[in-house]
CSV table of C-alpha atoms in Angstrom, one decimal:
chain,number,residue,atom,x,y,z
W,1,UNK,CA,0.0,0.0,0.0
W,2,UNK,CA,1.5,3.3,-1.1
W,3,UNK,CA,0.8,6.7,0.5
W,4,UNK,CA,-0.7,9.5,-1.6
W,5,UNK,CA,1.2,12.7,-2.0
W,6,UNK,CA,-0.9,14.5,0.5
W,7,UNK,CA,-0.4,12.0,3.3
W,8,UNK,CA,3.3,11.8,2.5
W,9,UNK,CA,3.5,15.6,2.8
W,10,UNK,CA,1.6,15.5,6.1
W,11,UNK,CA,4.0,12.9,7.5
W,12,UNK,CA,7.0,14.9,6.4
W,13,UNK,CA,5.6,18.0,8.1
W,14,UNK,CA,4.9,16.1,11.3
W,15,UNK,CA,8.5,14.7,11.3
W,16,UNK,CA,9.8,18.2,11.1
W,17,UNK,CA,7.4,19.4,13.8
W,18,UNK,CA,8.5,16.5,16.0
W,19,UNK,CA,12.2,17.2,15.5
W,20,UNK,CA,11.7,20.8,16.7
W,21,UNK,CA,9.4,20.0,19.6
W,22,UNK,CA,11.3,20.5,22.9
W,23,UNK,CA,8.7,18.6,25.1
W,24,UNK,CA,9.4,14.8,25.1
W,25,UNK,CA,5.8,14.0,25.9
W,26,UNK,CA,4.6,16.0,22.8
W,27,UNK,CA,7.4,14.4,20.7
W,28,UNK,CA,6.1,11.0,21.7
W,29,UNK,CA,2.5,11.9,20.8
W,30,UNK,CA,3.6,13.2,17.4
W,31,UNK,CA,5.6,10.1,16.7
W,32,UNK,CA,2.6,7.9,17.5
W,33,UNK,CA,0.4,10.0,15.1
W,34,UNK,CA,3.0,9.6,12.4
W,35,UNK,CA,3.2,5.8,13.1
W,36,UNK,CA,-0.6,5.6,12.8
W,37,UNK,CA,-0.5,7.2,9.4
W,38,UNK,CA,2.0,4.8,8.0
W,39,UNK,CA,1.0,1.7,6.0
W,40,UNK,CA,1.0,-1.5,8.0
W,41,UNK,CA,4.3,-2.7,6.5
W,42,UNK,CA,6.1,0.5,7.5
W,43,UNK,CA,4.7,0.8,11.1
W,44,UNK,CA,7.1,0.9,13.9
W,45,UNK,CA,6.9,-1.6,16.8
W,46,UNK,CA,7.1,1.0,19.5
W,47,UNK,CA,8.5,-0.2,22.8
W,48,UNK,CA,6.8,0.6,26.0
W,49,UNK,CA,9.7,2.6,27.3
W,50,UNK,CA,10.9,5.3,25.0
W,51,UNK,CA,13.8,7.7,25.2
W,52,UNK,CA,14.3,10.9,23.3
W,53,UNK,CA,17.1,9.2,21.4
W,54,UNK,CA,14.7,6.5,20.3
W,55,UNK,CA,12.3,9.1,19.0
W,56,UNK,CA,15.1,10.8,17.0
W,57,UNK,CA,16.3,7.4,15.5
W,58,UNK,CA,12.7,6.4,14.7
W,59,UNK,CA,12.1,9.7,12.8
W,60,UNK,CA,15.2,9.1,10.8
W,61,UNK,CA,14.2,5.5,10.0
W,62,UNK,CA,10.7,6.6,9.0
W,63,UNK,CA,12.2,9.3,6.7
W,64,UNK,CA,14.7,6.8,5.2
W,65,UNK,CA,11.9,4.2,4.5
W,66,UNK,CA,9.6,6.8,2.9
W,67,UNK,CA,12.3,8.1,0.7
W,68,UNK,CA,13.5,4.7,-0.4
W,69,UNK,CA,10.1,3.4,-1.4
W,70,UNK,CA,8.0,6.3,-2.6
């Protein structure tokens, strides 16, 4: 399942918003919204305990996956 251009743009905007969000709780919420928008094959398996570093790496991995397949 591929993402349409609008959804892809929304995800990219949310990734940038998440990167610039200083509040870790808000960063997590944005990451979960991004994850919910991804097709099933691209969804992250989010662990129950998250660090700020995990969120940063997850955003990078999502971006890399989107660029390589769309």
